[in-house]
Coordinates of C-alpha atoms in Angstrom, one line a residue:
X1 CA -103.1 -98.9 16.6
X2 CA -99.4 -98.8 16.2
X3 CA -96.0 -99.5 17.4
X4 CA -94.0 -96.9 19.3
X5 CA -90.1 -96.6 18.7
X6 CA -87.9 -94.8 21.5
X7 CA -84.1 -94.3 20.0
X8 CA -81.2 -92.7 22.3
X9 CA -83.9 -90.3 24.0
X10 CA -82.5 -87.8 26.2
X11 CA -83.9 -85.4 28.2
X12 CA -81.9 -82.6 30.2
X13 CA -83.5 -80.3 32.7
X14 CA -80.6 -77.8 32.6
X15 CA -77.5 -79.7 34.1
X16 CA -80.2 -82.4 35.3
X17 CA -80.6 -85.8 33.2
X18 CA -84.1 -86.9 33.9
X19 CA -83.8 -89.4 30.9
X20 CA -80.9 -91.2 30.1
X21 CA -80.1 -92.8 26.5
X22 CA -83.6 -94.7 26.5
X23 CA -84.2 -97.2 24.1
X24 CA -87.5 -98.9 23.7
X25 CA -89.8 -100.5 21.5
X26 CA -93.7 -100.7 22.4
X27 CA -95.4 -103.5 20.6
X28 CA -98.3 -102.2 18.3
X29 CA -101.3 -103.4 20.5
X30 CA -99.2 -103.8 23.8
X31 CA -100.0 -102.7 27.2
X32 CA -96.5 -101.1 28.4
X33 CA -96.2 -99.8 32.4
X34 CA -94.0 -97.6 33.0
X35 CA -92.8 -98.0 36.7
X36 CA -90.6 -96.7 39.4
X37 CA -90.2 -94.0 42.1
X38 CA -90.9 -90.3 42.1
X39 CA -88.2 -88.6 39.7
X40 CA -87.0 -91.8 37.8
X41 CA -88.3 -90.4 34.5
X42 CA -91.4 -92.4 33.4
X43 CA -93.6 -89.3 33.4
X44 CA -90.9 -87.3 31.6
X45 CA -91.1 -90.3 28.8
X46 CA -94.4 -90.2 28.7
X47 CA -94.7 -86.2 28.4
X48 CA -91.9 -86.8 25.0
X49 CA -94.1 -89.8 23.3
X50 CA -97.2 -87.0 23.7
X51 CA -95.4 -84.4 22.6
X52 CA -95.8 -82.2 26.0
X53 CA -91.9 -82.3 26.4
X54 CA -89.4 -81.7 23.8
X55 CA -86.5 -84.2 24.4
X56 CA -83.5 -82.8 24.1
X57 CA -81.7 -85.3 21.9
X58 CA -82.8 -88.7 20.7
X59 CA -85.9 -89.7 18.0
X60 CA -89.6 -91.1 18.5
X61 CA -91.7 -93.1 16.3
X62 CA -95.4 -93.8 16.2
X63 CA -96.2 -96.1 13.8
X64 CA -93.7 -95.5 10.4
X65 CA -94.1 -91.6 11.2
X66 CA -91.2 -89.6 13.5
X67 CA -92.9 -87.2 15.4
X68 CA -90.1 -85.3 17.1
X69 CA -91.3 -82.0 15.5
X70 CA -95.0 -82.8 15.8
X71 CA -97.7 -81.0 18.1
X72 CA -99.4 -83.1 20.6
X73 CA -102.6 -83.0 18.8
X74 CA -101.2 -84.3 15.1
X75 CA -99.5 -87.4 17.1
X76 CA -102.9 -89.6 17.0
X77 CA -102.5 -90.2 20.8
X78 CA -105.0 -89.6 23.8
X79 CA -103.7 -88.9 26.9
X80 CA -105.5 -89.8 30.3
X81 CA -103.9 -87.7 33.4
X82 CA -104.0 -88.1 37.1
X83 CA -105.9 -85.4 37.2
X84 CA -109.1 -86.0 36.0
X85 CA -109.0 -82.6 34.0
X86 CA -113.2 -82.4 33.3
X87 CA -114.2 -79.0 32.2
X88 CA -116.6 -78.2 35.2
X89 CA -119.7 -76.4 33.2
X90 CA -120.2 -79.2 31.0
X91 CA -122.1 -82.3 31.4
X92 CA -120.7 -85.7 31.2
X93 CA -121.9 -86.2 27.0
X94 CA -120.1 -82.5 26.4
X95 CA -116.7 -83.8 28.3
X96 CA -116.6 -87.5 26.2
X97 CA -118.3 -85.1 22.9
X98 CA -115.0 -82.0 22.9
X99 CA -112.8 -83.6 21.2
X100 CA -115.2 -84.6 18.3
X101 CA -117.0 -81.3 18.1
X102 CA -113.0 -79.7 17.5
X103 CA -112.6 -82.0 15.0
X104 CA -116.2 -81.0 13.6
X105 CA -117.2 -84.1 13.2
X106 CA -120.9 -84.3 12.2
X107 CA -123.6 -84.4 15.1
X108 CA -125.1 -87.7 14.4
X109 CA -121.6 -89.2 14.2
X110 CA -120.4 -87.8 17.3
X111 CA -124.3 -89.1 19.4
X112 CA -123.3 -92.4 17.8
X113 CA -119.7 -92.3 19.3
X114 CA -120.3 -91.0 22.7
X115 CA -123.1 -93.5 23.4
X116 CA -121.1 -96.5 22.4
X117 CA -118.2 -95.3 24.5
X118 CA -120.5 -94.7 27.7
X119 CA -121.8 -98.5 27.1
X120 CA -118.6 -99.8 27.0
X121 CA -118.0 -97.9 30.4
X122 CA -121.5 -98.6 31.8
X123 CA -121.5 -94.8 32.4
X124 CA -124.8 -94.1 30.2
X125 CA -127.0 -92.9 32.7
X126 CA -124.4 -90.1 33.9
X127 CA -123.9 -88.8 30.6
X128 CA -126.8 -85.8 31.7
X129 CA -124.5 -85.2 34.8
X130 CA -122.1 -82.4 35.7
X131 CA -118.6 -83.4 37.2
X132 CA -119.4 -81.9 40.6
X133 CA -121.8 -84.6 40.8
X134 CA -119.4 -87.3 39.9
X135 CA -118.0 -89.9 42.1
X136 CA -114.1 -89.8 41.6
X137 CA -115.1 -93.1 39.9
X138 CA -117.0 -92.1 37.5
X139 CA -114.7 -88.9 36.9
X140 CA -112.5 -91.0 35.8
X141 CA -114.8 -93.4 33.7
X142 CA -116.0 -90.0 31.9
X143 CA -112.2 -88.9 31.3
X144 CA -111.2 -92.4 29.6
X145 CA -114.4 -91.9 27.5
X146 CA -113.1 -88.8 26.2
X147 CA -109.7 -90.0 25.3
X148 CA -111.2 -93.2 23.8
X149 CA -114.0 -91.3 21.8
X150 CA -111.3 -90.1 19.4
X151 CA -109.8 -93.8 18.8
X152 CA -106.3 -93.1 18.8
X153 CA -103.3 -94.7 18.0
X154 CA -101.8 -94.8 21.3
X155 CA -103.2 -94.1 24.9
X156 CA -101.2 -92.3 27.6
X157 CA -102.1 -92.8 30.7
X158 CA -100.3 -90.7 33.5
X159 CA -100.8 -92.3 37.1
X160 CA -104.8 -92.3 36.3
X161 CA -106.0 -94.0 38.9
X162 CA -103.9 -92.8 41.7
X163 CA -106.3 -90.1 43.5
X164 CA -108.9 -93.4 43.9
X165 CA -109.6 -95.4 46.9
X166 CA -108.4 -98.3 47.9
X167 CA -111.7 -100.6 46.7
X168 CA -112.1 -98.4 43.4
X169 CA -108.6 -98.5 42.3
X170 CA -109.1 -102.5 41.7
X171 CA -111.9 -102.3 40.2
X172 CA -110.9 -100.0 37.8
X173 CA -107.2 -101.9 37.3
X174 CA -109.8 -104.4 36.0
X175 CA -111.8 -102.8 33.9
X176 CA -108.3 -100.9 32.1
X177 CA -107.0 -104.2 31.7
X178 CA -110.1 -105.3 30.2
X179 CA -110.9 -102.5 27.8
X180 CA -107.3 -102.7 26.7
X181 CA -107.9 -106.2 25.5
X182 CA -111.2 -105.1 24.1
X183 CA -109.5 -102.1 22.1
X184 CA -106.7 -104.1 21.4
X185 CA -105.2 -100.4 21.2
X186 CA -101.5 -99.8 22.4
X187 CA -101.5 -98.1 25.9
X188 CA -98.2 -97.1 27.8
X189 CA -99.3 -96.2 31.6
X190 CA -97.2 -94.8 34.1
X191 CA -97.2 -95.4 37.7
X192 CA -95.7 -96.0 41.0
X193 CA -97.3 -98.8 42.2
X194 CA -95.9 -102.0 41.3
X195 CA -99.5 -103.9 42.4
X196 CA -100.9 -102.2 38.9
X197 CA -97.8 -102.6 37.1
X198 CA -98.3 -106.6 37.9
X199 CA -102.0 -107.0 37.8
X200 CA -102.0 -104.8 34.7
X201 CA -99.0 -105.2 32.2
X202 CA -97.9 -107.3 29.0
X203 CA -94.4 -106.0 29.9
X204 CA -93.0 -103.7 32.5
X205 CA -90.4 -100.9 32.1
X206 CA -88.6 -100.5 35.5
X207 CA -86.7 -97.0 35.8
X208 CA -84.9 -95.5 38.1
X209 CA -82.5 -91.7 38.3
X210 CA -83.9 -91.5 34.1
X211 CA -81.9 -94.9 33.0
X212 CA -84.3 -98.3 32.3
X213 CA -83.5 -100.8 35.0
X214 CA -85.1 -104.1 33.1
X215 CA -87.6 -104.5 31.0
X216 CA -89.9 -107.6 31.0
X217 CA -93.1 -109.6 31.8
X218 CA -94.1 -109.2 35.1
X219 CA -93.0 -112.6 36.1
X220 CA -89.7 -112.1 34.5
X221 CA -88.9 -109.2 36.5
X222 CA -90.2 -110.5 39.7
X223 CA -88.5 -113.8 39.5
X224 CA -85.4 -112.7 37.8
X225 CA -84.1 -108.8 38.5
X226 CA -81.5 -107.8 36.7
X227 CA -80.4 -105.6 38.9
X228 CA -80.1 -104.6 42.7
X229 CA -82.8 -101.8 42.1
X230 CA -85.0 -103.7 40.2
X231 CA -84.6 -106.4 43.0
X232 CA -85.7 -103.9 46.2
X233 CA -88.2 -102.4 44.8
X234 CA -90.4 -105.1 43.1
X235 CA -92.3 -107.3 45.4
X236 CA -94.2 -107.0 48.5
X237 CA -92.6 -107.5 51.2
X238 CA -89.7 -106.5 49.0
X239 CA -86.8 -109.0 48.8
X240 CA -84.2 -109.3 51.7
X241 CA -80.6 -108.4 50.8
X242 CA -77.8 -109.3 52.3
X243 CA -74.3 -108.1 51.9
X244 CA -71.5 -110.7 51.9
X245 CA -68.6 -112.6 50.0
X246 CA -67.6 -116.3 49.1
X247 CA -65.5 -118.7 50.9
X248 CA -65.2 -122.0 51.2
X249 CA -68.4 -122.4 49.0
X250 CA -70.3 -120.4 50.9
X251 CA -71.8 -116.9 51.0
X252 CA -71.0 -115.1 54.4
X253 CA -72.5 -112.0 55.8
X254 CA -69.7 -109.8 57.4
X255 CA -70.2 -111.3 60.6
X256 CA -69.4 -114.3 59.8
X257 CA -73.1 -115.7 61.8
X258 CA -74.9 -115.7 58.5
X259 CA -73.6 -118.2 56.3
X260 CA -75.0 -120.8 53.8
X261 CA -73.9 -123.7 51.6
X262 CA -74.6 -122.6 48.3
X263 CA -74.7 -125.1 45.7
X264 CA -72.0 -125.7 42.7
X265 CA -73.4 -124.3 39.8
X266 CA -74.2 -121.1 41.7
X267 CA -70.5 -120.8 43.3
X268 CA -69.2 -122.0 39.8
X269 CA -71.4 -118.8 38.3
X270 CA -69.5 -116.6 41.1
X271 CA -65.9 -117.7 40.4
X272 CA -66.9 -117.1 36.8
X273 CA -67.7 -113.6 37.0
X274 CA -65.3 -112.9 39.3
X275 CA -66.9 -110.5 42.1
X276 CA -65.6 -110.3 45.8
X277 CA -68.4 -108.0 47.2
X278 CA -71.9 -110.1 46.8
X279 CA -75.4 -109.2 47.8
X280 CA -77.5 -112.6 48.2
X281 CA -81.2 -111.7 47.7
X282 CA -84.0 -114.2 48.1
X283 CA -88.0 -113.7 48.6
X284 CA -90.2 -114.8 51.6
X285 CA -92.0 -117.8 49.7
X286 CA -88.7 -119.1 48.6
X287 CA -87.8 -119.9 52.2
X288 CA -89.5 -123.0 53.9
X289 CA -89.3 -124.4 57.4
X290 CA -86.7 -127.7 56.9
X291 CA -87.8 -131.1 57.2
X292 CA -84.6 -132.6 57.1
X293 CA -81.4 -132.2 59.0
X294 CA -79.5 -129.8 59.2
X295 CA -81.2 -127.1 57.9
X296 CA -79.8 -124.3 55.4
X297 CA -80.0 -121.9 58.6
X298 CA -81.8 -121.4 61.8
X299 CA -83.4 -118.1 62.7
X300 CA -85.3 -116.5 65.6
X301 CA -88.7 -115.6 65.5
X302 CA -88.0 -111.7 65.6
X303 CA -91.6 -110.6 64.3
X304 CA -95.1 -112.1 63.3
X305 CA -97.4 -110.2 61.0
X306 CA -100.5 -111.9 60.6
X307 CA -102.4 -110.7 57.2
X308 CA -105.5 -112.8 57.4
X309 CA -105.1 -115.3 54.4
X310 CA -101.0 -115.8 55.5
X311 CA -98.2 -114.5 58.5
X312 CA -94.9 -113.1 57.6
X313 CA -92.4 -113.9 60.2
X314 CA -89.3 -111.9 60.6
X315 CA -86.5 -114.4 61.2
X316 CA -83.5 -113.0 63.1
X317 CA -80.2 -114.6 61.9
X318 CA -77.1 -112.8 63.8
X319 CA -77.4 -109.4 62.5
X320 CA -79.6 -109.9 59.4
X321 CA -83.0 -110.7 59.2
X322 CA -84.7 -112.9 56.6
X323 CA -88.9 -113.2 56.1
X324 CA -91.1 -116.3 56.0
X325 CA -94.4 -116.4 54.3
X326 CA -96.3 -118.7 56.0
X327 CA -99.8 -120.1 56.1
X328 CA -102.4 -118.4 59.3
X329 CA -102.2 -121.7 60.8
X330 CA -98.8 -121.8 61.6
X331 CA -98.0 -120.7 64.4
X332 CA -94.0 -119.4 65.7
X333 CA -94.2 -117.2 69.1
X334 CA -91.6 -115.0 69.4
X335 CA -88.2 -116.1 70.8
X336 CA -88.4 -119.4 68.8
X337 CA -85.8 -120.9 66.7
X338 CA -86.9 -122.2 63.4
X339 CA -84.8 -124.8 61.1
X340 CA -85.0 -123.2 57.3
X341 CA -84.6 -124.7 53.8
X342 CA -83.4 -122.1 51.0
X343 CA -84.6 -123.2 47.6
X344 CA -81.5 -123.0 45.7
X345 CA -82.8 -122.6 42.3
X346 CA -85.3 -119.3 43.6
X347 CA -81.9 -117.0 45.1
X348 CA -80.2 -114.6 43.3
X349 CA -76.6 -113.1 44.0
X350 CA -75.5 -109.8 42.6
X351 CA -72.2 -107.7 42.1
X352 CA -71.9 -105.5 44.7
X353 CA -70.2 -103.2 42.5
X354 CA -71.9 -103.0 39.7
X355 CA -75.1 -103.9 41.3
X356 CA -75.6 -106.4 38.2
X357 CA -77.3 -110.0 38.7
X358 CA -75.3 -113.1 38.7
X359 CA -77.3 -115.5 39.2

């Protein structure tokens, strides 16, 4: 196990920055996501910690050691790609057994070693199997064996569970999670999904265009994004945002239709920082339907989506359009107009300009 120290890393493609100035401590023992869209630099991160890019300025550490001028295979790490990468004309015992036998470890050793890693998998009785007759499943069971076999330092995990199906990609976000807390080993995995990133993660790295966005527990950056990227892009649906200014202790949409009371800490936090151009941001289960009169807002029903266990409903308001999540037994036809309650305490308003949070 150990702790990995990222200081100033750059990486340059030519003129292109696909990491920007990255600084980042992994705690020894910590699962660390990665996450963000195509191009935001979390695989190129993840190819400098392993030693499969050479960053172009900047220093790592794993453990006490700097490993800048170190070949992937004297860094201690295992790496785990989206691809399952299972050499085809061996059997599953020969894929988990390579690295050992290149490291000539003795033959009784490396039995011992393979077998404990296919219990802890519950792939033993595929171990006689060739990859070809493999589920994608237990591809990918076979390929964590082989980078846990060697009991690294670190794991590196590369968007490994992305080529799975829907039903197979929980299960195994399950069993990761648990054999990381079984391992107690320090595993940075990248992805694009934000449902692993959640379900899976002590902390989450958010990037986007190579520069880190937040970084945070997964309730920290859901409830409280620092930023207008961080604030689109986590959450499902993702949060509305709304363009707008303050006047007369209100935030106001350009049209002037949109407009709601906003507290006076929150207007006192705005005159504070001193922005003209807001964005007001706020999730689906922070809105409810008000009890009380009069409501924050009305809206329109625009749109229902029922999901089964809940119904999102797309409420029109003027130009902008704001989502309730509400239970299947409620039930809003189209057309209606629906008195809302905004929880105060639950919406966030960011600096147009320098797409920073407020509050």
């Amino acid at each position: 196990m150990a702790e990995i120290r990222i200081t100033n890393l750059i990486k340059r493609f030519g003129d292109v920055y696909a990491v920007r100035d990255l600084n980042l401590t992994i705690n020894d023992g910590e699962f660390l996501v990665l996450l963000g869209p195509s191009g935001c630099g979390k695989t190129t991160t993840l190819r400098s910690i392993a030693g499969l890019e050479r960053q172009t300025e900047g220093d790592i550490f794993i453990g006490p050691r700097l490993v800048n001028d170190l070949r992937p295979g004297d860094r201690d790490i295992a790496m785990v790609f989206q691809f399952y990468a299972l050499y085809p004309h061996l059997t599953a015992f020969d894929n988990i057994a390579f690295p050992l036998r290149a490291q000539r470890i003795p033959i009784p050793e490396i039995e011992q070693r393979v077998r404990a890693v296919a219990a802890q998998l519950r792939i033993e009785h595929l171990l006689n199997r060739r990859p070809r007759q493999l589920s994608g499943g237990e591809q990918q069971r076979v390929a964590l064996g082989r980078a846990m076999v060697r009991r690294p330092q670190v794991f590196l995990m590369d968007e490994p569970l992305t080529n799975l199906d829907a039903a197979l990609r929980a299960d195994m976000r399950t069993e990761l999670k648990h054999l990381q807390h079984e391992l107690a080993t320090t595993m940075v995995y990248v992805t694009h999904d934000q449902v692993e990133a959640m379900s899976m993660s002590h902390r989450i790295v958010v990037m986007n265009l190579g520069v880190l966005q937040q970084i945070g527990t997964p309730l920290d950056v859901y409830r409280r994004p620092a930023t207008l990227f961080v604030a689109g892009f986590i959450g499902s649906p993702p949060m509305r945002l709304i363009d707008g200014e303050l006047a007369d202790d209100a935030f106001i949409d350009p049209s002037g239709i949109f407009r709601l009371k906003l507290n006076a800490p929150t207007v006192a936090r705005i005159r504070e920082h001193g922005a003209t151009k807001l964005v007001f941001g706020i999730r689906p289960e922070e809105i409810t339907i008000a009890q009380e009169t009069p409501p924050d807002l009305i809206g329109i029903v625009a749109l229902r989506e029922p999901l089964g266990d809940e119904t999102i409903y797309d409420l029109q308001i003027g130009t902008q359009l704001l989502q309730l999540r509400a239970a299947p037994t409620l039930r809003l036809n189209l057309g209606d107009q629906v008195p809302l309650k905004i929880d105060q305490q639950a919406l966030r308003i960011f600096d147009r300009q320098s797409e920073q949070a407020i509050v």
